[in-house]
Coordinates of C-alpha atoms and ligand atoms in Angstrom, one line a residue:
M23 CA 6.8 -25.0 4.6
T24 CA 5.0 -22.6 2.3
P25 CA 6.7 -18.9 3.4
Q26 CA 4.1 -16.6 5.1
T27 CA 2.0 -14.1 3.6
I28 CA 3.8 -10.6 4.5
A29 CA 1.2 -9.6 7.3
G30 CA -1.4 -11.4 9.5
A31 CA -4.9 -10.5 8.2
G32 CA -5.8 -7.4 10.5
E33 CA -2.6 -5.8 9.2
Y34 CA -2.5 -6.5 5.8
W35 CA -6.3 -5.0 5.4
D36 CA -4.4 -1.8 7.4
H37 CA -1.7 -1.3 5.4
Y38 CA -2.5 -2.1 2.1
Y39 CA -4.6 0.1 0.1
G40 CA -6.8 1.2 3.5
S41 CA -5.1 4.5 3.1
E42 CA -3.9 6.8 0.2
F43 CA -2.9 5.1 -2.9
V44 CA 0.6 4.5 -3.2
F45 CA 1.7 4.4 -7.1
G46 CA 5.2 2.4 -7.6
L47 CA 4.2 -0.5 -6.0
G48 CA 2.9 -2.0 -9.3
T49 CA -1.1 -1.9 -8.6
E50 CA -1.3 1.2 -11.1
H51 CA 0.3 -1.5 -13.9
I52 CA -1.8 -4.4 -12.5
L53 CA -5.4 -2.5 -13.3
D54 CA -4.2 -1.3 -16.6
A55 CA -3.7 -5.6 -17.4
L56 CA -7.0 -6.2 -16.2
Q57 CA -8.8 -3.7 -17.9
R58 CA -7.6 -5.4 -21.0
V59 CA -9.8 -8.7 -19.9
P60 CA -13.4 -8.7 -21.6
P61 CA -16.1 -8.9 -19.6
T62 CA -16.7 -12.0 -17.8
G63 CA -19.2 -14.3 -16.6
T64 CA -17.8 -16.6 -13.2
W65 CA -14.4 -14.9 -11.7
A66 CA -12.6 -17.2 -9.2
D67 CA -10.0 -15.0 -7.5
L68 CA -7.6 -17.3 -5.6
G69 CA -5.5 -16.5 -2.7
A70 CA -8.4 -13.5 -2.3
G71 CA -7.6 -12.4 1.0
S72 CA -9.4 -9.1 1.8
E73 CA -9.0 -7.2 -1.6
S74 CA -10.8 -8.5 -4.4
L75 CA -13.1 -5.5 -4.5
L76 CA -9.9 -3.9 -5.2
W77 CA -9.2 -5.7 -8.9
S78 CA -12.6 -6.0 -9.3
I79 CA -13.1 -2.5 -10.3
A80 CA -10.8 -2.9 -13.1
L81 CA -13.0 -5.7 -14.3
D82 CA -16.0 -6.3 -15.5
A83 CA -17.1 -9.9 -14.2
H84 CA -20.7 -10.6 -13.3
R85 CA -19.9 -13.0 -10.3
L86 CA -16.7 -13.6 -7.6
I87 CA -16.0 -16.4 -6.0
A88 CA -13.2 -15.3 -3.6
I89 CA -10.8 -18.5 -2.1
D90 CA -8.5 -18.4 0.4
R91 CA -7.4 -21.1 3.2
D92 CA -7.8 -17.7 6.1
E93 CA -11.1 -17.2 7.1
Q94 CA -10.4 -14.3 8.5
R95 CA -9.2 -12.9 5.2
L96 CA -12.3 -13.8 3.8
R97 CA -14.7 -12.5 6.7
I98 CA -12.9 -8.6 6.1
L99 CA -13.6 -9.4 2.1
R100 CA -17.7 -10.3 3.5
A101 CA -18.2 -7.5 5.9
Y102 CA -16.8 -4.8 3.5
A103 CA -18.7 -5.9 0.3
L104 CA -21.8 -5.8 2.4
S105 CA -20.6 -2.0 3.6
R106 CA -20.7 -0.9 0.0
E107 CA -18.6 2.0 1.1
P108 CA -15.3 2.5 -1.1
R109 CA -12.1 2.9 1.8
G110 CA -8.8 5.0 1.4
A111 CA -7.1 3.6 -2.0
Y112 CA -9.8 2.0 -3.6
W113 CA -11.5 5.9 -4.5
T114 CA -8.0 6.1 -6.5
V115 CA -8.5 2.9 -8.1
L116 CA -11.8 4.0 -8.9
A117 CA -10.6 6.9 -10.9
L118 CA -8.0 5.7 -12.5
C119 CA -10.3 2.8 -13.9
G120 CA -13.3 5.8 -14.9
R121 CA -15.8 4.6 -12.4
G122 CA -17.7 5.6 -9.6
R123 CA -19.4 5.1 -6.7
A124 CA -22.3 3.1 -8.3
D125 CA -19.7 1.0 -9.8
F126 CA -18.1 -0.3 -6.4
T127 CA -21.7 -1.0 -5.2
E128 CA -22.4 -3.2 -8.4
C129 CA -19.3 -5.3 -7.9
C130 CA -20.0 -5.0 -3.7
A131 CA -23.3 -7.4 -5.0
R132 CA -21.1 -9.2 -7.4
V133 CA -19.9 -11.1 -4.8
S134 CA -21.3 -14.5 -5.0
G135 CA -19.7 -16.7 -2.8
T136 CA -16.0 -17.1 -0.5
L137 CA -14.7 -20.6 0.4
A138 CA -12.3 -21.6 2.3
A139 CA -9.7 -23.6 0.8
D140 CA -5.6 -24.4 0.1
C141 CA -4.8 -23.8 -3.4
L142 CA -1.3 -24.0 -3.2
T143 CA -1.3 -28.6 -3.0
E144 CA -2.3 -30.5 -5.0
A145 CA -5.5 -31.0 -4.0
A146 CA -7.8 -30.2 -6.8
L147 CA -9.7 -27.0 -5.7
P148 CA -13.2 -26.3 -4.6
L149 CA -14.6 -25.5 -8.0
R150 CA -15.5 -27.8 -10.8
P151 CA -13.1 -27.4 -14.2
G152 CA -14.6 -25.4 -16.6
S153 CA -17.2 -23.5 -14.5
A154 CA -14.7 -20.5 -14.4
D155 CA -14.3 -17.9 -17.2
L156 CA -11.7 -15.9 -16.1
V157 CA -9.2 -16.9 -12.8
T158 CA -6.8 -14.5 -11.2
Q159 CA -4.8 -14.4 -8.3
F160 CA -2.7 -11.2 -6.7
G161 CA 0.4 -12.7 -4.6
L162 CA -0.6 -16.3 -3.9
L163 CA 1.6 -18.3 -6.6
G164 CA 4.3 -16.1 -5.9
L165 CA 4.7 -17.7 -2.0
T166 CA 5.5 -21.3 -3.4
T167 CA 8.7 -22.8 -2.6
S168 CA 10.3 -23.8 -5.8
P169 CA 9.6 -23.8 -9.8
G170 CA 8.1 -27.1 -9.4
H171 CA 5.9 -25.9 -6.9
F172 CA 4.4 -22.6 -8.6
T173 CA 4.1 -25.0 -12.0
R174 CA 2.0 -27.4 -10.6
A175 CA 0.0 -24.8 -8.2
W176 CA -0.2 -22.8 -11.3
H177 CA -1.9 -26.0 -12.7
V178 CA -4.4 -26.6 -9.7
C179 CA -5.2 -23.0 -9.9
H180 CA -6.3 -23.0 -13.5
E181 CA -7.8 -26.4 -14.4
P182 CA -11.4 -24.7 -12.8
L183 CA -10.7 -22.4 -16.2
T184 CA -12.9 -23.0 -19.1
P185 CA -12.1 -23.2 -22.5
G186 CA -11.2 -19.7 -23.8
G187 CA -11.3 -18.5 -20.7
W188 CA -9.0 -16.2 -19.1
A189 CA -6.4 -15.8 -16.8
A190 CA -4.8 -12.7 -15.1
G191 CA -2.3 -12.1 -11.7
A192 CA 0.5 -10.7 -10.2
N193 CA 3.4 -11.8 -8.4
W194 CA 5.5 -9.2 -6.2
T195 CA 9.8 -10.8 -5.8
A196 CA 10.2 -9.9 -2.1
T197 CA 13.9 -8.4 -1.4
R198 CA 13.9 -11.1 1.4
R199 CA 14.0 -13.9 -0.9
E200 CA 14.2 -17.2 1.7
G201 CA 12.2 -20.0 0.7
R202 CA 10.2 -18.2 -2.0
V203 CA 10.4 -19.6 -5.7
R204 CA 12.5 -17.1 -8.0
L205 CA 10.1 -15.8 -10.3
S206 CA 11.2 -15.3 -14.3
R207 CA 9.6 -15.5 -17.7
P208 CA 11.0 -18.7 -18.4
L209 CA 9.1 -19.8 -15.8
Y210 CA 5.7 -18.1 -16.4
Q211 CA 6.1 -19.8 -20.3
A212 CA 6.3 -22.9 -18.4
A213 CA 3.3 -23.0 -16.2
F214 CA 1.3 -21.6 -19.2
T215 CA 2.2 -24.3 -21.5
R216 CA 2.1 -27.1 -19.1
S217 CA -2.2 -26.4 -18.4
G218 CA -2.6 -25.4 -21.9
M219 CA -2.9 -21.9 -21.9
T220 CA -1.6 -19.0 -24.2
P221 CA 0.4 -16.1 -22.4
L222 CA -0.8 -12.8 -23.9
L223 CA 1.3 -10.4 -21.4
I224 CA 4.4 -11.4 -18.8
E225 CA 6.0 -8.3 -17.4
Q226 CA 8.5 -7.2 -14.9
V227 CA 7.3 -4.0 -13.3
P228 CA 10.4 -2.7 -10.8
V229 CA 8.5 -1.6 -7.3
S230 CA 9.9 1.6 -5.8
G231 CA 9.2 2.8 -1.9
D232 CA 8.2 -0.9 0.0
P233 CA 11.5 -2.7 1.6
D234 CA 9.6 -5.7 1.3
F235 CA 9.1 -5.7 -2.8
D236 CA 11.4 -4.9 -5.6
S237 CA 9.4 -5.6 -8.5
V238 CA 6.1 -7.2 -9.6
W239 CA 5.2 -9.7 -12.4
I240 CA 2.1 -9.0 -14.0
Y241 CA 0.6 -11.5 -16.8
L242 CA -2.4 -12.0 -18.6
G243 CA -3.1 -15.2 -20.8
R244 CA -6.3 -17.5 -22.3
K245 CA -6.5 -21.4 -22.0
Q246 CA -6.6 -22.6 -25.5
Ligands
SAM321 C1 -0.1 -11.4 -0.4 S1 -1.7 -11.9 0.1 C2 -2.2 -11.1 -1.3 C3 -4.3 -11.0 -1.2 C4 -5.0 -10.8 -1.9 N1 -4.8 -11.5 -3.2 C5 -4.5 -9.2 -2.6 O1 -4.1 -8.8 -4.0 O2 -4.1 -7.9 -1.4 C6 -1.4 -13.7 -0.1 C7 -2.9 -14.5 0.0 O3 -2.6 -15.2 -0.2 C8 -3.7 -16.3 0.5 N2 -2.9 -17.6 1.3 C9 -1.5 -18.1 1.6 N3 -1.2 -19.3 1.4 C10 -2.3 -20.1 0.7 C11 -2.8 -21.2 0.5 N4 -1.6 -22.0 0.4 N5 -4.4 -21.6 -0.3 C12 -4.4 -20.5 -0.3 N6 -4.8 -19.4 0.0 C13 -3.1 -18.6 0.5 C14 -3.3 -15.5 2.1 O4 -4.0 -15.8 3.1 C15 -3.0 -14.2 1.3 O5 -4.6 -13.8 1.4

């Protein structure tokens, strides 16, 4: 069985990014990496949960499709997009990215669809191959159970990517690792290679201030 996400939908929504921005959890490093991605058309965020709009602030993506297996998290995301009102840590993220409230409103308007699907099986995602210019995941692939599971799920997740398209994301290493894949540079390199992708960044950043996680692996790459 796949390891569980660290918190249920409501608790996650309240705990992470709901109040003050917490430096040291790796978020600021991920935002830096995302700002290297050029403007894109269709962006698919996998394991999106309720937080795609946080990452959207650092990106310039025309249309967001958020996919998660948990309907409740997607409902929270849709309601948030309709509210157009940045909350808690989102204000800091706007400032860190040199953006303002009007930019957030635009990000909200760009949420074009939410889809409920399991992204960690061998089954194809509900997106056509070549239909996405950018595929991201934050905290999804780190829930895989073994190197084989990680590379297979990576492959399925990046099948929708168009040639030349971008991939970006991050996975935290849990302090209680039971059942979770052990993340490493060779693992990421193998996953990139198997999916015909070129890594542009694979970086492990130490995390402080969260007893559940001790580092985060951040990556950027492109499909050949
Ligand atoms: C650590 S949370 C990250 C949420 C969000 N991406 C973020 O940056 O805060 C992991 C997310 O993956 C989703 N998830 C877990 N297993 C999944 C699966 N098999 N298929 C699709 N989504 C999954 C969870 O519902 C949750 O939203």
